[in-house]
mmCIF file of N, CA and C in Angstrom:
data_model
loop_
_atom_site.group_PDB
_atom_site.id
_atom_site.type_symbol
_atom_site.label_atom_id
_atom_site.label_comp_id
_atom_site.label_asym_id
_atom_site.label_seq_id
_atom_site.Cartn_x
_atom_site.Cartn_y
_atom_site.Cartn_z
ATOM 1 N N MET A 7 -7.688 13.902 16.804
ATOM 2 C CA MET A 7 -6.090 13.774 16.521
ATOM 3 C C MET A 7 -6.388 13.686 14.888
ATOM 4 N N LEU A 8 -5.241 13.874 13.883
ATOM 5 C CA LEU A 8 -5.444 13.643 12.765
ATOM 6 C C LEU A 8 -3.832 13.313 12.343
ATOM 7 N N GLY A 9 -3.695 12.395 11.684
ATOM 8 C CA GLY A 9 -2.517 11.643 11.268
ATOM 9 C C GLY A 9 -2.268 11.230 9.826
ATOM 10 N N TYR A 10 -1.447 11.135 8.882
ATOM 11 C CA TYR A 10 -1.397 10.687 7.647
ATOM 12 C C TYR A 10 0.112 9.477 7.670
ATOM 13 N N TYR A 11 -0.594 8.426 7.207
ATOM 14 C CA TYR A 11 0.498 7.476 7.425
ATOM 15 C C TYR A 11 0.466 6.859 5.783
ATOM 16 N N GLN A 12 1.601 6.709 5.434
ATOM 17 C CA GLN A 12 1.805 5.918 4.012
ATOM 18 C C GLN A 12 2.416 4.593 4.286
ATOM 19 N N CYS A 13 2.763 4.151 5.378
ATOM 20 C CA CYS A 13 2.972 2.752 5.440
ATOM 21 C C CYS A 13 1.992 2.002 6.389
ATOM 22 N N TYR A 14 1.592 0.973 5.627
ATOM 23 C CA TYR A 14 0.248 0.402 6.449
ATOM 24 C C TYR A 14 0.761 0.217 7.975
ATOM 25 N N GLN A 15 1.977 -0.486 8.192
ATOM 26 C CA GLN A 15 2.391 -0.750 9.504
ATOM 27 C C GLN A 15 2.045 0.476 10.559
ATOM 28 N N GLU A 16 2.865 1.517 10.177
ATOM 29 C CA GLU A 16 2.528 2.808 10.910
ATOM 30 C C GLU A 16 1.058 2.946 11.203
ATOM 31 N N GLY A 17 0.286 2.910 10.001
ATOM 32 C CA GLY A 17 -1.197 3.352 10.297
ATOM 33 C C GLY A 17 -1.674 2.420 11.182
ATOM 34 N N LEU A 18 -1.448 0.873 11.147
ATOM 35 C CA LEU A 18 -2.042 0.139 12.232
ATOM 36 C C LEU A 18 -1.746 0.245 13.484
ATOM 37 N N SER A 19 -0.350 0.701 13.757
ATOM 38 C CA SER A 19 0.292 0.853 15.062
ATOM 39 C C SER A 19 -0.402 2.346 15.774
ATOM 40 N N ALA A 20 -0.550 3.308 14.586
ATOM 41 C CA ALA A 20 -1.118 4.472 15.437
ATOM 42 C C ALA A 20 -2.594 4.423 15.807
ATOM 43 N N VAL A 21 -3.251 3.321 15.016
ATOM 44 C CA VAL A 21 -4.757 3.164 15.275
ATOM 45 C C VAL A 21 -4.879 2.124 16.616
ATOM 46 N N LYS A 22 -3.861 1.430 16.845
ATOM 47 C CA LYS A 22 -4.040 0.726 18.090
ATOM 48 C C LYS A 22 -3.404 1.381 19.262
ATOM 49 N N HIS A 23 -2.498 2.374 18.912
ATOM 50 C CA HIS A 23 -2.310 3.314 19.900
ATOM 51 C C HIS A 23 -3.123 4.368 20.341
ATOM 52 N N ASN A 24 -3.866 4.869 19.399
ATOM 53 C CA ASN A 24 -4.658 6.188 19.784
ATOM 54 C C ASN A 24 -6.273 5.959 19.755
ATOM 55 N N LYS A 25 -6.679 4.850 19.370
ATOM 56 C CA LYS A 25 -7.938 4.337 19.144
ATOM 57 C C LYS A 25 -9.008 5.531 18.709
ATOM 58 N N PRO A 26 -8.706 5.770 17.635
ATOM 59 C CA PRO A 26 -9.356 6.695 16.839
ATOM 60 C C PRO A 26 -10.877 6.853 16.721
ATOM 61 N N LEU A 27 -11.841 7.527 16.526
ATOM 62 C CA LEU A 27 -13.278 7.365 16.694
ATOM 63 C C LEU A 27 -13.603 7.356 15.207
ATOM 64 N N VAL A 28 -12.945 8.171 14.130
ATOM 65 C CA VAL A 28 -13.048 7.675 12.927
ATOM 66 C C VAL A 28 -11.862 7.517 12.275
ATOM 67 N N ILE A 29 -11.721 6.890 11.035
ATOM 68 C CA ILE A 29 -10.405 6.612 10.492
ATOM 69 C C ILE A 29 -10.724 7.116 8.972
ATOM 70 N N LEU A 30 -9.992 7.991 8.379
ATOM 71 C CA LEU A 30 -9.940 8.113 6.943
ATOM 72 C C LEU A 30 -8.956 7.532 6.285
ATOM 73 N N LEU A 31 -9.484 6.429 5.442
ATOM 74 C CA LEU A 31 -8.747 5.559 4.901
ATOM 75 C C LEU A 31 -8.511 5.564 3.572
ATOM 76 N N GLU A 32 -7.390 6.188 2.574
ATOM 77 C CA GLU A 32 -7.568 6.200 1.227
ATOM 78 C C GLU A 32 -7.196 4.754 0.344
ATOM 79 N N TYR A 33 -7.957 4.707 -0.425
ATOM 80 C CA TYR A 33 -8.404 3.438 -1.194
ATOM 81 C C TYR A 33 -6.832 3.372 -2.059
ATOM 82 N N ASN A 34 -6.335 1.843 -2.041
ATOM 83 C CA ASN A 34 -4.879 1.615 -2.621
ATOM 84 C C ASN A 34 -5.066 0.514 -3.434
ATOM 85 N N GLU A 35 -5.097 0.578 -4.533
ATOM 86 C CA GLU A 35 -4.904 -0.713 -5.504
ATOM 87 C C GLU A 35 -3.782 -1.507 -5.456
ATOM 88 N N GLY A 36 -2.745 -0.903 -4.642
ATOM 89 C CA GLY A 36 -1.561 -1.575 -4.414
ATOM 90 C C GLY A 36 -1.435 -3.046 -4.114
ATOM 91 N N ASN A 37 -0.445 -3.520 -3.395
ATOM 92 C CA ASN A 37 -0.249 -4.747 -3.350
ATOM 93 C C ASN A 37 -0.900 -5.407 -1.842
ATOM 94 N N ILE A 38 -1.857 -4.702 -1.363
ATOM 95 C CA ILE A 38 -2.589 -5.071 -0.148
ATOM 96 C C ILE A 38 -3.982 -5.113 -0.737
ATOM 97 N N SER A 39 -4.685 -6.076 -0.004
ATOM 98 C CA SER A 39 -6.153 -6.098 0.060
ATOM 99 C C SER A 39 -6.884 -5.316 0.866
ATOM 100 N N MET A 40 -7.602 -4.228 0.216
ATOM 101 C CA MET A 40 -8.237 -3.390 1.214
ATOM 102 C C MET A 40 -9.189 -3.748 2.220
ATOM 103 N N GLU A 41 -9.858 -5.053 1.668
ATOM 104 C CA GLU A 41 -10.775 -5.766 2.728
ATOM 105 C C GLU A 41 -9.949 -6.213 3.846
ATOM 106 N N LEU A 42 -8.693 -6.854 3.447
ATOM 107 C CA LEU A 42 -7.942 -7.409 4.681
ATOM 108 C C LEU A 42 -7.414 -6.255 5.364
ATOM 109 N N PHE A 43 -6.981 -5.312 4.947
ATOM 110 C CA PHE A 43 -6.464 -4.130 5.640
ATOM 111 C C PHE A 43 -7.915 -3.464 6.686
ATOM 112 N N ILE A 44 -8.673 -3.233 6.227
ATOM 113 C CA ILE A 44 -9.938 -2.934 6.996
ATOM 114 C C ILE A 44 -10.095 -3.724 8.249
ATOM 115 N N ALA A 45 -10.239 -5.020 7.922
ATOM 116 C CA ALA A 45 -10.422 -6.058 9.045
ATOM 117 C C ALA A 45 -9.275 -5.945 9.863
ATOM 118 N N SER A 46 -8.099 -5.479 9.569
ATOM 119 C CA SER A 46 -6.894 -5.534 10.427
ATOM 120 C C SER A 46 -7.035 -4.293 11.386
ATOM 121 N N LEU A 47 -7.420 -3.179 10.851
ATOM 122 C CA LEU A 47 -7.638 -1.908 11.600
ATOM 123 C C LEU A 47 -8.821 -1.969 12.727
ATOM 124 N N LEU A 48 -9.876 -2.695 12.194
ATOM 125 C CA LEU A 48 -10.961 -2.939 12.979
ATOM 126 C C LEU A 48 -10.564 -3.822 14.034
ATOM 127 N N ARG A 49 -9.620 -4.950 13.909
ATOM 128 C CA ARG A 49 -9.159 -5.675 14.775
ATOM 129 C C ARG A 49 -8.555 -4.944 15.961
ATOM 130 N N GLU A 50 -7.672 -3.851 15.573
ATOM 131 C CA GLU A 50 -6.832 -3.012 16.228
ATOM 132 C C GLU A 50 -7.907 -2.307 17.083
ATOM 133 N N CYS A 51 -8.817 -1.713 16.566
ATOM 134 C CA CYS A 51 -9.616 -0.916 17.198
ATOM 135 C C CYS A 51 -11.185 -1.111 16.811
ATOM 136 N N PRO A 52 -11.828 -2.047 17.468
ATOM 137 C CA PRO A 52 -13.153 -2.376 16.732
ATOM 138 C C PRO A 52 -14.024 -1.337 17.030
ATOM 139 N N THR A 53 -13.852 -0.290 17.820
ATOM 140 C CA THR A 53 -14.676 0.885 17.979
ATOM 141 C C THR A 53 -14.613 1.987 16.809
ATOM 142 N N SER A 54 -13.585 1.744 16.130
ATOM 143 C CA SER A 54 -13.364 2.842 15.266
ATOM 144 C C SER A 54 -14.362 2.530 14.241
ATOM 145 N N LYS A 55 -14.623 3.833 13.355
ATOM 146 C CA LYS A 55 -15.528 3.602 12.271
ATOM 147 C C LYS A 55 -14.454 4.471 10.964
ATOM 148 N N ILE A 56 -14.883 3.842 9.928
ATOM 149 C CA ILE A 56 -14.112 4.040 8.796
ATOM 150 C C ILE A 56 -14.554 4.633 7.418
ATOM 151 N N ILE A 57 -13.927 5.659 7.174
ATOM 152 C CA ILE A 57 -14.597 6.150 5.885
ATOM 153 C C ILE A 57 -13.425 6.168 4.751
ATOM 154 N N LEU A 58 -13.919 5.488 3.711
ATOM 155 C CA LEU A 58 -12.872 5.347 2.506
ATOM 156 C C LEU A 58 -12.812 6.603 1.585
ATOM 157 N N LEU A 59 -11.757 6.668 1.302
ATOM 158 C CA LEU A 59 -11.344 8.005 0.200
ATOM 159 C C LEU A 59 -11.045 7.180 -0.979
ATOM 160 N N GLY A 60 -11.535 7.771 -2.000
ATOM 161 C CA GLY A 60 -10.789 7.287 -3.392
ATOM 162 C C GLY A 60 -11.348 8.053 -4.477
ATOM 163 N N GLU A 61 -11.008 7.564 -5.656
ATOM 164 C CA GLU A 61 -11.110 8.467 -7.156
ATOM 165 C C GLU A 61 -11.836 7.855 -7.992
ATOM 166 N N ASN A 62 -13.313 7.970 -8.305
ATOM 167 C CA ASN A 62 -13.932 7.454 -9.056
ATOM 168 C C ASN A 62 -13.681 5.806 -8.960
ATOM 169 N N LEU A 63 -13.940 5.459 -7.777
ATOM 170 C CA LEU A 63 -14.234 3.721 -7.346
ATOM 171 C C LEU A 63 -15.307 3.156 -8.130
ATOM 172 N N ARG A 64 -14.963 2.003 -8.271
ATOM 173 C CA ARG A 64 -16.088 1.316 -9.051
ATOM 174 C C ARG A 64 -17.184 0.775 -7.728
ATOM 175 N N ASP A 65 -18.644 0.775 -8.002
ATOM 176 C CA ASP A 65 -19.333 0.328 -7.068
ATOM 177 C C ASP A 65 -18.928 -0.750 -6.258
ATOM 178 N N GLU A 66 -18.542 -1.855 -7.177
ATOM 179 C CA GLU A 66 -18.238 -2.962 -6.501
ATOM 180 C C GLU A 66 -17.036 -3.008 -5.462
ATOM 181 N N ASP A 67 -15.989 -2.272 -5.589
ATOM 182 C CA ASP A 67 -14.826 -1.992 -4.568
ATOM 183 C C ASP A 67 -15.642 -1.453 -3.632
ATOM 184 N N VAL A 68 -16.224 -0.416 -3.796
ATOM 185 C CA VAL A 68 -16.985 0.261 -2.266
ATOM 186 C C VAL A 68 -17.598 -0.825 -1.571
ATOM 187 N N LEU A 69 -18.738 -1.453 -2.289
ATOM 188 C CA LEU A 69 -19.575 -2.593 -1.562
ATOM 189 C C LEU A 69 -18.638 -3.720 -0.938
ATOM 190 N N CYS A 70 -17.472 -4.035 -1.500
ATOM 191 C CA CYS A 70 -16.781 -5.018 -0.682
ATOM 192 C C CYS A 70 -16.161 -4.247 0.355
ATOM 193 N N CYS A 71 -15.973 -2.943 0.552
ATOM 194 C CA CYS A 71 -15.288 -2.327 1.755
ATOM 195 C C CYS A 71 -16.219 -2.139 2.584
ATOM 196 N N LEU A 72 -17.490 -1.875 2.154
ATOM 197 C CA LEU A 72 -18.627 -1.765 3.192
ATOM 198 C C LEU A 72 -18.892 -2.942 3.770
ATOM 199 N N LEU A 73 -18.936 -4.347 2.763
ATOM 200 C CA LEU A 73 -19.229 -5.357 3.759
ATOM 201 C C LEU A 73 -17.961 -5.719 4.631
ATOM 202 N N SER A 74 -16.712 -5.310 4.595
ATOM 203 C CA SER A 74 -15.673 -5.675 5.059
ATOM 204 C C SER A 74 -15.812 -4.594 6.489
ATOM 205 N N GLY A 75 -16.696 -3.607 6.575
ATOM 206 C CA GLY A 75 -16.728 -2.776 7.975
ATOM 207 C C GLY A 75 -16.667 -1.347 7.714
ATOM 208 N N ILE A 76 -16.429 -0.636 6.808
ATOM 209 C CA ILE A 76 -16.271 0.861 6.338
ATOM 210 C C ILE A 76 -17.574 1.219 6.594
ATOM 211 N N TYR A 77 -17.961 2.475 6.899
ATOM 212 C CA TYR A 77 -19.006 3.075 7.113
ATOM 213 C C TYR A 77 -19.414 4.233 6.171
ATOM 214 N N GLY A 78 -18.458 4.553 5.412
ATOM 215 C CA GLY A 78 -18.688 5.519 4.381
ATOM 216 C C GLY A 78 -18.048 5.760 3.002
ATOM 217 N N TYR A 79 -18.159 6.212 2.194
ATOM 218 C CA TYR A 79 -17.198 6.449 1.080
ATOM 219 C C TYR A 79 -17.287 8.112 0.467
ATOM 220 N N LEU A 80 -16.096 8.509 0.419
ATOM 221 C CA LEU A 80 -16.186 9.977 -0.035
ATOM 222 C C LEU A 80 -15.133 9.871 -1.254
ATOM 223 N N ASP A 81 -15.701 10.480 -2.322
ATOM 224 C CA ASP A 81 -14.764 10.625 -3.700
ATOM 225 C C ASP A 81 -13.856 11.752 -3.259
ATOM 226 N N VAL A 82 -12.624 11.626 -3.618
ATOM 227 C CA VAL A 82 -11.525 12.630 -3.493
ATOM 228 C C VAL A 82 -11.921 13.959 -3.774
ATOM 229 N N LYS A 83 -12.740 14.084 -4.948
ATOM 230 C CA LYS A 83 -13.001 15.395 -5.530
ATOM 231 C C LYS A 83 -14.136 15.801 -4.831
ATOM 232 N N ASP A 84 -14.866 15.346 -3.827
ATOM 233 C CA ASP A 84 -15.825 15.772 -2.931
ATOM 234 C C ASP A 84 -15.228 15.926 -1.492
ATOM 235 N N MET A 85 -14.145 15.433 -1.378
ATOM 236 C CA MET A 85 -13.546 15.529 0.081
ATOM 237 C C MET A 85 -13.461 16.699 0.797
ATOM 238 N N TYR A 86 -13.233 17.904 0.296
ATOM 239 C CA TYR A 86 -13.108 18.992 0.984
ATOM 240 C C TYR A 86 -14.667 19.718 1.276
ATOM 241 N N LYS A 87 -15.449 19.489 0.099
ATOM 242 C CA LYS A 87 -16.634 19.848 0.320
ATOM 243 C C LYS A 87 -17.655 19.257 1.542
ATOM 244 N N PHE A 88 -17.421 17.859 1.532
ATOM 245 C CA PHE A 88 -18.082 17.168 2.588
ATOM 246 C C PHE A 88 -17.466 16.473 3.840
ATOM 247 N N GLN A 89 -16.163 16.660 3.751
ATOM 248 C CA GLN A 89 -15.397 15.888 5.054
ATOM 249 C C GLN A 89 -15.981 16.042 6.116
ATOM 250 N N THR A 90 -16.068 17.226 6.653
ATOM 251 C CA THR A 90 -16.629 17.510 7.902
ATOM 252 C C THR A 90 -18.112 17.106 8.177
ATOM 253 N N LYS A 91 -18.831 17.047 7.352
ATOM 254 C CA LYS A 91 -20.289 16.792 7.544
ATOM 255 C C LYS A 91 -20.191 15.228 7.723
ATOM 256 N N ALA A 92 -19.452 14.430 6.546
ATOM 257 C CA ALA A 92 -19.297 12.958 6.714
ATOM 258 C C ALA A 92 -18.472 12.208 7.889
ATOM 259 N N VAL A 93 -17.241 12.995 8.522
ATOM 260 C CA VAL A 93 -16.878 12.544 9.673
ATOM 261 C C VAL A 93 -17.755 12.470 10.940
ATOM 262 N N LYS A 94 -18.741 13.680 10.884
ATOM 263 C CA LYS A 94 -19.582 13.980 12.145
ATOM 264 C C LYS A 94 -20.767 12.915 12.083
ATOM 265 N N ALA A 95 -21.270 12.734 10.577
ATOM 266 C CA ALA A 95 -22.454 11.563 10.493
ATOM 267 C C ALA A 95 -21.900 10.180 10.969
ATOM 268 N N VAL A 96 -20.408 9.903 10.062
ATOM 269 C CA VAL A 96 -19.997 8.672 10.951
ATOM 270 C C VAL A 96 -19.964 8.509 12.275
ATOM 271 N N ALA A 97 -19.510 9.466 12.775
ATOM 272 C CA ALA A 97 -19.120 9.544 14.327
ATOM 273 C C ALA A 97 -20.278 9.056 15.006
ATOM 274 N N ASN A 98 -21.306 9.997 14.374
ATOM 275 C CA ASN A 98 -22.649 9.600 15.213
ATOM 276 C C ASN A 98 -23.578 8.295 14.972
ATOM 277 N N GLY A 99 -22.721 7.351 13.953
ATOM 278 C CA GLY A 99 -23.273 6.258 13.917
ATOM 279 C C GLY A 99 -24.077 6.183 12.521
ATOM 280 N N GLU A 100 -23.995 6.998 11.826
ATOM 281 C CA GLU A 100 -24.576 7.173 10.479
ATOM 282 C C GLU A 100 -23.794 6.533 9.310
ATOM 283 N N ALA A 101 -24.271 6.023 8.088
ATOM 284 C CA ALA A 101 -23.452 5.755 6.977
ATOM 285 C C ALA A 101 -23.406 7.075 6.182
ATOM 286 N N TRP A 102 -22.474 7.207 5.723
ATOM 287 C CA TRP A 102 -22.059 8.364 4.399
ATOM 288 C C TRP A 102 -21.890 7.560 3.207
ATOM 289 N N ILE A 103 -22.926 7.095 2.223
ATOM 290 C CA ILE A 103 -22.641 6.443 1.096
ATOM 291 C C ILE A 103 -23.944 6.956 0.350
ATOM 292 N N SER A 104 -23.694 6.976 -1.145
ATOM 293 C CA SER A 104 -24.486 7.440 -1.932
ATOM 294 C C SER A 104 -26.037 6.717 -1.973
ATOM 295 N N ARG A 105 -27.224 7.196 -2.279
ATOM 296 C CA ARG A 105 -28.299 6.356 -2.381
ATOM 297 C C ARG A 105 -28.465 5.261 -3.278
ATOM 298 N N ARG A 106 -27.431 5.288 -4.223
ATOM 299 C CA ARG A 106 -27.229 4.385 -5.384
ATOM 300 C C ARG A 106 -26.607 3.127 -4.759
ATOM 301 N N LEU A 107 -25.645 3.213 -3.848
ATOM 302 C CA LEU A 107 -24.834 2.239 -2.843
ATOM 303 C C LEU A 107 -25.867 1.471 -2.235
ATOM 304 N N VAL A 108 -26.740 2.203 -1.577
ATOM 305 C CA VAL A 108 -27.607 1.711 -0.675
ATOM 306 C C VAL A 108 -28.770 0.747 -1.361
ATOM 307 N N ALA A 109 -29.202 1.369 -2.646
ATOM 308 C CA ALA A 109 -29.938 0.463 -3.478
ATOM 309 C C ALA A 109 -29.293 -0.771 -3.713
ATOM 310 N N LEU A 110 -28.010 -0.906 -4.186
ATOM 311 C CA LEU A 110 -27.345 -2.178 -4.327
ATOM 312 C C LEU A 110 -27.381 -2.934 -3.349
ATOM 313 N N LEU A 111 -27.132 -2.459 -2.003
ATOM 314 C CA LEU A 111 -26.704 -3.093 -0.753
ATOM 315 C C LEU A 111 -28.340 -3.887 -0.637
ATOM 316 N N ILE A 112 -29.261 -3.024 -0.732
ATOM 317 C CA ILE A 112 -30.714 -3.560 -0.531
ATOM 318 C C ILE A 112 -30.881 -4.901 -1.533
ATOM 319 N N GLU A 113 -30.588 -4.555 -2.940
ATOM 320 C CA GLU A 113 -30.714 -5.775 -4.169
ATOM 321 C C GLU A 113 -29.931 -6.760 -3.480
ATOM 322 N N GLY A 114 -28.689 -6.712 -2.965
ATOM 323 C CA GLY A 114 -27.839 -7.797 -2.561
ATOM 324 C C GLY A 114 -28.378 -8.551 -1.577
ATOM 325 N N ILE A 115 -29.096 -7.728 -0.463
ATOM 326 C CA ILE A 115 -29.875 -8.588 0.509
ATOM 327 C C ILE A 115 -30.771 -9.479 0.046
ATOM 328 N N ARG A 116 -31.556 -8.734 -0.771
ATOM 329 C CA ARG A 116 -33.046 -9.643 -1.096
ATOM 330 C C ARG A 116 -32.546 -10.689 -2.446
ATOM 331 N N GLY A 117 -31.412 -10.759 -2.731
ATOM 332 C CA GLY A 117 -30.640 -11.933 -3.714
ATOM 333 C C GLY A 117 -31.304 -11.480 -5.165
#
């Protein structure tokens, strides 16, 4: 099932009702904290895996979202090229992030 919701409350309600395996979440710099919204989505359906969609996001923004519970990130310019592969990989429990982000995560863990 695929749905698109511009209203956060409608999106939360749909996730609660449909219990999707994978959620494609568009990054929004608006009036809502993405980290809090990710936590809300996972509270409604803890088994869902989230792929963040964005355009030229800073590594720090993606890392904050990764630490909040997303499984992957796709830049909008690459979406049509990799969407199917990314969804399948994340549905199978893999991460879909760049090697650069993996390196940053490792550096952060090591301190």
